[in-house]
mmCIF file of C-alpha atoms in Angstrom:
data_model
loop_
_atom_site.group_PDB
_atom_site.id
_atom_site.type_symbol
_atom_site.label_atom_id
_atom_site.label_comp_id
_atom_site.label_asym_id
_atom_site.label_seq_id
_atom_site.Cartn_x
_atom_site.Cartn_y
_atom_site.Cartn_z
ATOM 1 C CA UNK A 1397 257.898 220.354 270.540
ATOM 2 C CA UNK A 1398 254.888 220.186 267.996
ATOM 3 C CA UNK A 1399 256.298 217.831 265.707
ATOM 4 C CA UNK A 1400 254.705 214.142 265.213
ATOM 5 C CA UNK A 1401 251.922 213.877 262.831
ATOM 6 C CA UNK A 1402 249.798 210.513 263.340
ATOM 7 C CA UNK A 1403 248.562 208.636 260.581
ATOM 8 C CA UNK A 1404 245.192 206.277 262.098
ATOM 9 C CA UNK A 1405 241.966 204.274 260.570
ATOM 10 C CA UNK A 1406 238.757 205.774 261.513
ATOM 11 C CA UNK A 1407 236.563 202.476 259.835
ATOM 12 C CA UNK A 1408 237.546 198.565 260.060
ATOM 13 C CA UNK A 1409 240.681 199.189 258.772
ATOM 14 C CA UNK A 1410 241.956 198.571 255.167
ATOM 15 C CA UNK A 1411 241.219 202.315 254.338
ATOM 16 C CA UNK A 1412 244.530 203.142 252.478
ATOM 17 C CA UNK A 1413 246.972 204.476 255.810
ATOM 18 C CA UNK A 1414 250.179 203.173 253.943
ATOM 19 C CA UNK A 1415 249.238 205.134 250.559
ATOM 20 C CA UNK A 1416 248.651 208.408 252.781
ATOM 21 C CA UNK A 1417 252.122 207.608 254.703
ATOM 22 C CA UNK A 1418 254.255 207.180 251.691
ATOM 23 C CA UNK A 1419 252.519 210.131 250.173
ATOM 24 C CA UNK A 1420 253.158 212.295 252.729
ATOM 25 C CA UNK A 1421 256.900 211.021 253.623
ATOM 26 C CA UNK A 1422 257.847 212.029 250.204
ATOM 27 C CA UNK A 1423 255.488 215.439 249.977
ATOM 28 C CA UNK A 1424 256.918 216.538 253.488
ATOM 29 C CA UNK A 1425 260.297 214.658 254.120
ATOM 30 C CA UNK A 1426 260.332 213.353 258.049
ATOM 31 C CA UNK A 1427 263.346 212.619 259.115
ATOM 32 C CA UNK A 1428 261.841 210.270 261.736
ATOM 33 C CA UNK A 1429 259.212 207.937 260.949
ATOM 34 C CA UNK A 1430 257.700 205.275 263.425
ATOM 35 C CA UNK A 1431 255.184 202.240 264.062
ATOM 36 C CA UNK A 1432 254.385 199.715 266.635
ATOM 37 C CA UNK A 1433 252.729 197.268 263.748
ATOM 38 C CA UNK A 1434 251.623 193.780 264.522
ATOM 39 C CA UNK A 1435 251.352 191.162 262.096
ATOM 40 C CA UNK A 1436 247.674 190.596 262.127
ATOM 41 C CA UNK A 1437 248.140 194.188 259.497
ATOM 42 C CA UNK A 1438 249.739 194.587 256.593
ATOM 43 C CA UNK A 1439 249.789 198.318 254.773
ATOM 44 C CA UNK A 1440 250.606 199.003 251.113
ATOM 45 C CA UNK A 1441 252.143 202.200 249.293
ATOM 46 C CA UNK A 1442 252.627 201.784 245.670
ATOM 47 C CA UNK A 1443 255.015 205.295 244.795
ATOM 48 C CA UNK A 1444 254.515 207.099 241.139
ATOM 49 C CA UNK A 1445 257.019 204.810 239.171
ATOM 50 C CA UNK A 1446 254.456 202.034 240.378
ATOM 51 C CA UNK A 1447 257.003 200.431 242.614
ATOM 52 C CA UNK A 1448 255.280 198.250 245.487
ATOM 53 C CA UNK A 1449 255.957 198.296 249.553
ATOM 54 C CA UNK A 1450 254.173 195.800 251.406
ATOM 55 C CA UNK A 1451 254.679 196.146 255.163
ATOM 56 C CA UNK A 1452 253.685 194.134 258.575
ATOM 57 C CA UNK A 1453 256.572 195.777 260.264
ATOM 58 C CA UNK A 1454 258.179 198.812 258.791
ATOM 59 C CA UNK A 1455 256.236 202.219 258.488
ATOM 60 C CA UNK A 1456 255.365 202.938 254.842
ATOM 61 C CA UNK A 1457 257.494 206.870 255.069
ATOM 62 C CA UNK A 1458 261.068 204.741 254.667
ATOM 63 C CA UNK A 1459 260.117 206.918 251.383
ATOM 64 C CA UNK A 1460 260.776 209.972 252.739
ATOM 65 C CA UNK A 1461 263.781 211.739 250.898
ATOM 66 C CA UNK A 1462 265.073 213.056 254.096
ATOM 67 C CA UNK A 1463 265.076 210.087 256.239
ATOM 68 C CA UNK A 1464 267.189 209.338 259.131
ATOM 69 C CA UNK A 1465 265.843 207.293 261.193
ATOM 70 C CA UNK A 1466 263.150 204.512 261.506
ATOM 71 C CA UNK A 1467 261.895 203.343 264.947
ATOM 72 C CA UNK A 1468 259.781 200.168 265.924
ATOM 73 C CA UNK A 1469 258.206 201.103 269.099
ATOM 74 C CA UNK A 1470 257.390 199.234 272.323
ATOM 75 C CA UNK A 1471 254.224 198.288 271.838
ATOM 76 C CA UNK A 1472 255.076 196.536 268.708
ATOM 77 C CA UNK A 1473 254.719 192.689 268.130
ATOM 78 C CA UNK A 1474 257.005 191.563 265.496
ATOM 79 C CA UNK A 1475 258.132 188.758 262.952
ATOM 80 C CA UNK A 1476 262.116 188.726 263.213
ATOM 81 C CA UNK A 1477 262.351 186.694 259.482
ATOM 82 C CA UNK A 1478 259.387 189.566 257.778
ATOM 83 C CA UNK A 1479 261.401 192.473 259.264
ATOM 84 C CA UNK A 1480 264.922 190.698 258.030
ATOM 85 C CA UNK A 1481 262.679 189.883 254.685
ATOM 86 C CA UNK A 1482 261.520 194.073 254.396
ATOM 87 C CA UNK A 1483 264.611 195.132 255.176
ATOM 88 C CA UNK A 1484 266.094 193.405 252.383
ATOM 89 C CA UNK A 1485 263.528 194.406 249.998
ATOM 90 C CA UNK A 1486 264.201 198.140 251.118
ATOM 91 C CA UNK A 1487 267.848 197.712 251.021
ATOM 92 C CA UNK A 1488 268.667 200.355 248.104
ATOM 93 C CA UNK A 1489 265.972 202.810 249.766
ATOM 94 C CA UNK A 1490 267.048 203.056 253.179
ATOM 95 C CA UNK A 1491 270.877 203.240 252.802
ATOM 96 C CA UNK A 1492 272.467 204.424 256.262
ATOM 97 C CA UNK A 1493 269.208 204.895 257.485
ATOM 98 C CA UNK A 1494 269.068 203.755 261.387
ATOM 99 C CA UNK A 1495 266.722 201.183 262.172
ATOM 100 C CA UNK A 1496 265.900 201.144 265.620
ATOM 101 C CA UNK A 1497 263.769 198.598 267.720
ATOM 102 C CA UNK A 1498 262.860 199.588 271.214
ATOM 103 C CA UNK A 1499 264.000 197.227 273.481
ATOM 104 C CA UNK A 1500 260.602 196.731 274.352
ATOM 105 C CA UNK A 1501 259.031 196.027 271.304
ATOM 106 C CA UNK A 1502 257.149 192.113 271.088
ATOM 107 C CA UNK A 1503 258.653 189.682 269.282
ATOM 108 C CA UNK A 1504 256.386 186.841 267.578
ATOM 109 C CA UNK A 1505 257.149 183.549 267.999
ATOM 110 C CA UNK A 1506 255.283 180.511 266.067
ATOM 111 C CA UNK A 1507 253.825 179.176 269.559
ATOM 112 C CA UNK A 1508 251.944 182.588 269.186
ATOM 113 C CA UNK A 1509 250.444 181.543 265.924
ATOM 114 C CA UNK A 1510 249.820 178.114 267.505
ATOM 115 C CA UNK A 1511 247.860 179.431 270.443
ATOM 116 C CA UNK A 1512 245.331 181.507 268.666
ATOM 117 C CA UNK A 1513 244.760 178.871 266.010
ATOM 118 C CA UNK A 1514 244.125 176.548 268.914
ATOM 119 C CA UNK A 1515 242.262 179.042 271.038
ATOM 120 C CA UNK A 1516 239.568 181.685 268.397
ATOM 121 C CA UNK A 1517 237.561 179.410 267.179
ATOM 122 C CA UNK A 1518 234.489 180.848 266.101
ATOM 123 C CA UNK A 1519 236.060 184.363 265.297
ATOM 124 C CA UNK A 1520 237.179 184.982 261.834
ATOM 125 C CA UNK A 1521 240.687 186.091 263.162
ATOM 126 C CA UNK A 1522 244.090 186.774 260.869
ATOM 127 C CA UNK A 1523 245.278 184.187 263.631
ATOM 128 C CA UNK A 1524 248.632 185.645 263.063
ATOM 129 C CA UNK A 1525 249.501 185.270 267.166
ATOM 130 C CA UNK A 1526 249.064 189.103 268.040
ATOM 131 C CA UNK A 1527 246.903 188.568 270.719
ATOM 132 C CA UNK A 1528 248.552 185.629 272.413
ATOM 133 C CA UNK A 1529 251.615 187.983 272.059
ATOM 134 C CA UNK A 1530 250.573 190.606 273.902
ATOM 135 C CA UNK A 1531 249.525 187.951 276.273
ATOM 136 C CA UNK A 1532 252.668 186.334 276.974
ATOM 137 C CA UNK A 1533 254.305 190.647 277.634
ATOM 138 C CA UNK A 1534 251.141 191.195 279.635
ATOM 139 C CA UNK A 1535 251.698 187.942 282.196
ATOM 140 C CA UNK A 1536 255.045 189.011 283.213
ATOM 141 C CA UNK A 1537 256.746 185.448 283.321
ATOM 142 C CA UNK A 1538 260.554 185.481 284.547
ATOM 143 C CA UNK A 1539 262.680 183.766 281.739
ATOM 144 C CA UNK A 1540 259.580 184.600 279.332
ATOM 145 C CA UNK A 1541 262.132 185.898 276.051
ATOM 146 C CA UNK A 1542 258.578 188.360 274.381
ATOM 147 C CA UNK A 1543 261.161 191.379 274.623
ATOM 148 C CA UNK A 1544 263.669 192.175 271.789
ATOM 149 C CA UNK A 1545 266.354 192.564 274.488
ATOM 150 C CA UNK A 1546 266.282 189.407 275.284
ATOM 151 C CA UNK A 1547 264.572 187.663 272.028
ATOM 152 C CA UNK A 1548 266.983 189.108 270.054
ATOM 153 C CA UNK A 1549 270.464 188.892 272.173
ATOM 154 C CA UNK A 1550 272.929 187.312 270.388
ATOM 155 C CA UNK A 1551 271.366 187.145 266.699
ATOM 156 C CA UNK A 1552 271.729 189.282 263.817
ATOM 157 C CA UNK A 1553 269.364 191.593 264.833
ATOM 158 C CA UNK A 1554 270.686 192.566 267.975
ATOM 159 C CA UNK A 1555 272.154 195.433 266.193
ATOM 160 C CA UNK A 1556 269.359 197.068 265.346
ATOM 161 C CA UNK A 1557 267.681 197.160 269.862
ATOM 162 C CA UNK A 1558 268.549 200.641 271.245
ATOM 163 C CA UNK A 1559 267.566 201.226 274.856
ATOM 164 C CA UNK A 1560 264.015 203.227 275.946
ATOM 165 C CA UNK A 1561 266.202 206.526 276.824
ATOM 166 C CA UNK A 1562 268.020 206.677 273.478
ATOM 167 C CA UNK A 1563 264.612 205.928 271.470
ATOM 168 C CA UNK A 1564 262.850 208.936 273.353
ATOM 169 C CA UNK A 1565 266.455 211.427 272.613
ATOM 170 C CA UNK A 1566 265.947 210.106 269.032
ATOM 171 C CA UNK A 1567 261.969 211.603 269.121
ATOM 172 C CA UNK A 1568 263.352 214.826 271.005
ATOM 173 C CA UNK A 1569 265.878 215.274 268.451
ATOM 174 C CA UNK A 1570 263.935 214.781 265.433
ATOM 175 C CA UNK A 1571 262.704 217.756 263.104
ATOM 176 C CA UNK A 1572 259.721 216.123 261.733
ATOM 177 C CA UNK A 1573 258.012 212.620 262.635
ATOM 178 C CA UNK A 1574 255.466 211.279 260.820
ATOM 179 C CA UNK A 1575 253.754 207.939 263.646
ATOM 180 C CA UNK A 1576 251.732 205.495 261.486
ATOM 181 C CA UNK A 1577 249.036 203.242 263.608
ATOM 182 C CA UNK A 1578 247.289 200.037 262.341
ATOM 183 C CA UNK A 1579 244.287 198.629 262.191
ATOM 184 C CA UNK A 1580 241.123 200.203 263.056
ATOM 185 C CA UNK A 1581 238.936 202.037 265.022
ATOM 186 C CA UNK A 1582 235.816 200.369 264.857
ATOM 187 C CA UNK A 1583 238.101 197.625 265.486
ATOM 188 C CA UNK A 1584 239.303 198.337 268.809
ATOM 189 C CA UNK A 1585 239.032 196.274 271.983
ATOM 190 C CA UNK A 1586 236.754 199.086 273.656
ATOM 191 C CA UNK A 1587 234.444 199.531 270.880
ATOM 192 C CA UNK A 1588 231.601 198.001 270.092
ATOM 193 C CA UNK A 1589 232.347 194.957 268.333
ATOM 194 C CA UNK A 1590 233.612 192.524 270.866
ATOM 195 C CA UNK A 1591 234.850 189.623 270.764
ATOM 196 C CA UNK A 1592 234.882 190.379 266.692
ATOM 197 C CA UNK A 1593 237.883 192.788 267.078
ATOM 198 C CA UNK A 1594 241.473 193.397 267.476
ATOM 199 C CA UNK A 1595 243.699 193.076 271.005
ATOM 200 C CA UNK A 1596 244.030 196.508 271.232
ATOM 201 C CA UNK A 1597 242.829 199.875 271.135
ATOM 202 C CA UNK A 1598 243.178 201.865 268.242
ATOM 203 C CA UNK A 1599 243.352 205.100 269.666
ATOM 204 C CA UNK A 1600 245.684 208.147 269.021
ATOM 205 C CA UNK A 1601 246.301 208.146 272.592
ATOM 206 C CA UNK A 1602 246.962 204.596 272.177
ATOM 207 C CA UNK A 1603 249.187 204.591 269.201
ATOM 208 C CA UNK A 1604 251.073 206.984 270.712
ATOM 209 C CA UNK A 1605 251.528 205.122 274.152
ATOM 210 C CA UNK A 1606 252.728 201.839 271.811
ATOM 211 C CA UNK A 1607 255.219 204.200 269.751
ATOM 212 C CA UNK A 1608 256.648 205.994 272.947
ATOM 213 C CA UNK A 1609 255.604 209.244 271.907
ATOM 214 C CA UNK A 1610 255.236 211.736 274.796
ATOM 215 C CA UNK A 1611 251.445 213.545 274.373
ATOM 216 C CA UNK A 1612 252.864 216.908 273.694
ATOM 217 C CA UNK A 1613 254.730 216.087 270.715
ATOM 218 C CA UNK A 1614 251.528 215.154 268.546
ATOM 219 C CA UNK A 1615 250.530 218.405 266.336
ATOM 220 C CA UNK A 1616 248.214 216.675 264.196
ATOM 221 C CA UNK A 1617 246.387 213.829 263.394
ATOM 222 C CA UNK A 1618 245.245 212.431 259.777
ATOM 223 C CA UNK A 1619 242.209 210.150 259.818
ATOM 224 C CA UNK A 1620 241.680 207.319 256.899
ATOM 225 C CA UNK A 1621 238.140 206.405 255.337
ATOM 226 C CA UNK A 1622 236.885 204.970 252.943
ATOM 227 C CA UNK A 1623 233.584 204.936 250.751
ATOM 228 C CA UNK A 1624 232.404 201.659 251.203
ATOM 229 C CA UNK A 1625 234.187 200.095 254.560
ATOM 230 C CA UNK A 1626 235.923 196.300 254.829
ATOM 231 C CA UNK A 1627 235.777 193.729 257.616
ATOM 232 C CA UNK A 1628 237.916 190.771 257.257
ATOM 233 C CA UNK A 1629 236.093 188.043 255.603
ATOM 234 C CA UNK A 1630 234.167 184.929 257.640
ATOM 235 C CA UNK A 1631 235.850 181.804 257.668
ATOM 236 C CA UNK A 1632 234.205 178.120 257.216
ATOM 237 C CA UNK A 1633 234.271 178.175 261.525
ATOM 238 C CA UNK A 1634 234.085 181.705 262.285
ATOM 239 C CA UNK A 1635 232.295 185.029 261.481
ATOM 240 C CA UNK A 1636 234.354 188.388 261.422
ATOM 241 C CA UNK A 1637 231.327 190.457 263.145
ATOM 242 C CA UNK A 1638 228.366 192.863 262.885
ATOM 243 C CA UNK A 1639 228.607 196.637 261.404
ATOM 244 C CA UNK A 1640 226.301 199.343 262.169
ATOM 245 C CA UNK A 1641 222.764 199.570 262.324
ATOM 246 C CA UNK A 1642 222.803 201.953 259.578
ATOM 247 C CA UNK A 1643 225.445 199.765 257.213
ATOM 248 C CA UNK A 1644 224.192 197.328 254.943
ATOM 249 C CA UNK A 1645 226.664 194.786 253.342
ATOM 250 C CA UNK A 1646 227.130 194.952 249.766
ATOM 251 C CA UNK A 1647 228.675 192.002 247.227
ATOM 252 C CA UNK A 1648 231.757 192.902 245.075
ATOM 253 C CA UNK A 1649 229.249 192.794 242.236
ATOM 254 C CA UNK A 1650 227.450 195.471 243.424
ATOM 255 C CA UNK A 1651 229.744 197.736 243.538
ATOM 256 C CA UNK A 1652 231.035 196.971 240.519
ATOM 257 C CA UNK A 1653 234.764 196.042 241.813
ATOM 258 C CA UNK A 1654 236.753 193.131 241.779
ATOM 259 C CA UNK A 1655 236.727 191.482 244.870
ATOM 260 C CA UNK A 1656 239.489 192.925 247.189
ATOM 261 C CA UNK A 1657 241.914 190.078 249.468
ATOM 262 C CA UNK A 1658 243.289 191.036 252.550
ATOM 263 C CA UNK A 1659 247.170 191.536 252.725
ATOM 264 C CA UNK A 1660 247.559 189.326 255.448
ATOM 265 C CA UNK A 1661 245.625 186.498 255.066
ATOM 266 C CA UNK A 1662 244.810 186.777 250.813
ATOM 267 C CA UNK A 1663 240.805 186.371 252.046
ATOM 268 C CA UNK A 1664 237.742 187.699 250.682
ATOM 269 C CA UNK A 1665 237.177 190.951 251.939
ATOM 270 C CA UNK A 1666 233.410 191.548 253.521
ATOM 271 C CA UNK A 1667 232.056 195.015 252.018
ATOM 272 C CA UNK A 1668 229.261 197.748 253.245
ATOM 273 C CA UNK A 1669 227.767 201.174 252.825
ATOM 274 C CA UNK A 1670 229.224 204.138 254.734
ATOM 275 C CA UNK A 1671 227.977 204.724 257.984
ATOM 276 C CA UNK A 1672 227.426 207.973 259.628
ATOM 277 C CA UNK A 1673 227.177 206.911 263.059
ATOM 278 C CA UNK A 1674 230.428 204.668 262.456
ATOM 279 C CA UNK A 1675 231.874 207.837 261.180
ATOM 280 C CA UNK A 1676 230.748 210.016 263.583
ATOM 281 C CA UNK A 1677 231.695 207.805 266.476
ATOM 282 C CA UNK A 1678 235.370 208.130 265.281
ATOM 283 C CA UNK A 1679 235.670 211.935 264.524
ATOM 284 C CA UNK A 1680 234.507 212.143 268.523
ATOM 285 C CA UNK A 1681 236.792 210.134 270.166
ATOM 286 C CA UNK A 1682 239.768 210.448 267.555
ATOM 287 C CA UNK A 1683 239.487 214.091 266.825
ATOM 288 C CA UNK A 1684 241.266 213.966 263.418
ATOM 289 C CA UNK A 1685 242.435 216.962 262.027
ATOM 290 C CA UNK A 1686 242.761 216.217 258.535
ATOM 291 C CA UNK A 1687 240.681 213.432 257.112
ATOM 292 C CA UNK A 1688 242.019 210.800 253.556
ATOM 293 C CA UNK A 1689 238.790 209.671 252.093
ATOM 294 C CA UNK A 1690 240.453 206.583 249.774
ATOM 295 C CA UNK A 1691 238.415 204.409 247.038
ATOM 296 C CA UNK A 1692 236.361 207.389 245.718
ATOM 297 C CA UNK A 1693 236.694 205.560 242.792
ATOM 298 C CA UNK A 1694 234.431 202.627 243.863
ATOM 299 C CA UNK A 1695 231.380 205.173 243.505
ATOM 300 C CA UNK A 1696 230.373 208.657 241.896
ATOM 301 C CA UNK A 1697 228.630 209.483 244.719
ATOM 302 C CA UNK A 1698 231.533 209.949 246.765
ATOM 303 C CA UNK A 1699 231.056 213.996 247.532
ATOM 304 C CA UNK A 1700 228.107 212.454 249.518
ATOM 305 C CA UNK A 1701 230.725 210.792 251.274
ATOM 306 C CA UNK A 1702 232.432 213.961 252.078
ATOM 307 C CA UNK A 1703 229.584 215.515 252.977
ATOM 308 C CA UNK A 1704 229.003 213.505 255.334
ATOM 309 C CA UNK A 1705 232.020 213.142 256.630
ATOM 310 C CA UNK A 1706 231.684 217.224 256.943
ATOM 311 C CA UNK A 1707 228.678 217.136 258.707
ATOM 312 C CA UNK A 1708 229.347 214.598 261.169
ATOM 313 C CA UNK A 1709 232.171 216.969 261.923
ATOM 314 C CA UNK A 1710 230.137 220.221 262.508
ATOM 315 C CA UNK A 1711 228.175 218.215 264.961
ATOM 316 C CA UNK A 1712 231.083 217.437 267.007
ATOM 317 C CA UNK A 1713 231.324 221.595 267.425
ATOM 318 C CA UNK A 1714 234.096 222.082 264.867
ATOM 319 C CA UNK A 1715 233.400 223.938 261.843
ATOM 320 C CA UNK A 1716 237.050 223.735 259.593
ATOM 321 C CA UNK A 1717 237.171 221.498 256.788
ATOM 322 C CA UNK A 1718 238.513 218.155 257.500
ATOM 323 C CA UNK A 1719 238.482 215.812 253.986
ATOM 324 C CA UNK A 1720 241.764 217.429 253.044
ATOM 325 C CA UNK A 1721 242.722 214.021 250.433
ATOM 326 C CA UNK A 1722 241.295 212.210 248.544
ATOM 327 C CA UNK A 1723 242.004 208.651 246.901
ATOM 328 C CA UNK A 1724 240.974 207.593 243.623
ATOM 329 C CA UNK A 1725 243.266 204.381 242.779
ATOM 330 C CA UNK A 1726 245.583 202.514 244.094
ATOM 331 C CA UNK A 1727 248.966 204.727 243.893
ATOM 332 C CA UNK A 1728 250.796 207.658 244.747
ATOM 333 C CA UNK A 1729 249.451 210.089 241.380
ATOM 334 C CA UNK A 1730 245.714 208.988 242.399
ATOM 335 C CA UNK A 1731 246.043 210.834 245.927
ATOM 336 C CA UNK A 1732 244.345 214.204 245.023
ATOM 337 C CA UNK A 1733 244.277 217.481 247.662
ATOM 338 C CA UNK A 1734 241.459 219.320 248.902
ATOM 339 C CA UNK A 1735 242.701 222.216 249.828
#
């Protein structure tokens, strides 16, 4: 029963989660893999040949060799003309794969994007419509067409809805399923950083509510970092938020990178130190079991990093090792093991 292996974002997000999924598809071969993405995220795996996969909808493991199916869960939000454009970019990858979209699942429309560039001002939001998504799902209107069943009924994507009962036999039949979340923690609409987040929670226990995976199928779950974390960067009307007391935000220069853009909206990135309490904060209420510690190559210094990382985890009364990857560039061959 043991069988779903969550991939989440202990920082800000931005921490490498589609480079650890498409790793991992192709190292250990699910057979199911899953999301319940939102456009205001976009996640990147770039494999050894140095082909790219840039994804808002589709999990990064459609990489896996032994690949059968791919579900979008209910508690997705989704762009009907980016999945159609993914899909077609995947074409020659995911063959007679099944794609499924819970009938559930969100489904963006541009009066979403309209409302939250008309509504956040003063928040440096990907104003993709997310929020005002969820919005529309949460307020329950009759003839409201948010759902897929109904969104999609009668274009050429109805193909692809199957019903909540034959998405759950799909999880109960699987072998192996490797659940992808976005975003990230520190981002989360309970944390500490509202209004200056995301409108959700970025959870495991919320991921896995949003993919429609029952609580006893999760055997493990892989945490993302990074060295020095991201936040989205400010606009001309609106500031992206504060960090931690014991974070300090850096310039590109000082780190001695090229600036990094966001996938989603091509801005700035904002850049900081690592923070132990950030850090700490996570490995307490997310309780990874593994950890990917990505952009070691932005410092020499980054064994600091892990030992931090391994402290913060003794603390929380668990002695094992937990920085079981790490990442050192931007594709598959720079993901190095551990142990």
């Amino acid at each position: 029963m043991k069988k779903v292996d969550l991939i989440i974002d202990l920082q800000y997000g931005s921490t490498g989660k589609g480079l650890i999924a498409g790793y991992l598809a192709e190292k250990h071969c699910p057979d199911v893999v899953v999301t319940a993405n939102m456009p205001n995220a976009g996640h990147t795996y770039i494999n050894s040949e140095g082909r790219t996969w840039i994804h808002k909808v589709l999990p990064n493991g459609i990489v896996s060799p032994s690949l059968k199916y791919v579900l979008i869960g209910p508690g997705a939000v989704f762009d009907p003309e980016r999945f159609k454009q993914e899909l077609m970019d995947s074409a020659d990858v995911l063959g007679s794969v099944a794609i499924c979209i819970h009938e559930n699942a969100g489904v963006l429309h541009e009066d979403h994007r309209s409302a939250e560039q008309r509504n956040m001002s003063g928040i440096s939001s990907t104003m993709q419509g997310s929020g005002a998504a969820l919005m529309e799902k949460m307020s329950r209107q009759i003839g409201s067409r948010i759902l897929a069943r109904d969104a999609l009924k009668g274009t050429s994507l109805e193909g692809f809805l199957v019903t909540g009962r034959d998405y759950t036999n799909i999880l109960y039949e699987a072998k192996y399923v490797l659940a992808e979340g976005a975003q990230g923690f520190s981002l989360g609409l309970n944390q500490p950083f509202w209004p200056y987040c995301t409108s959700r929670d970025c959870t495991p226990a919320r991921f896995l509510a949003d993919m429609g995976i029952p609580h006893k199928m999760l055997r493990k779950v892989i945490g993302t970092a990074r060295c020095h974390p991201i936040r989205v960067g400010n606009t001309p009307d609106g500031y992206s938020g504060h960090v931690y007391p014991d974070q300090v935000e850096l310039t590109w220069e000082e780190v001695g990178q090229k600036a990094e853009l966001t996938t989603v909206t091509q801005r700035e990135r904002r850049i900081f130190s690592f923070s132990a309490m950030q850090i700490r904060d996570a490995l307490a209420q997310c309780q990874p079991d593994e950890v990917f510690l990505n952009f070691c190559n932005y410092t020499e210094a980054y064994m600091d990093v892990v030992n931090t990382i391994e402290i913060n985890n003794r603390c929380a009364n668990d002695n094992r090792p937990l920085v079981k990857y790490t990442g050192h560039g931007a594709t598959r061959n720079d993901v190095r093991e551990r142990f």
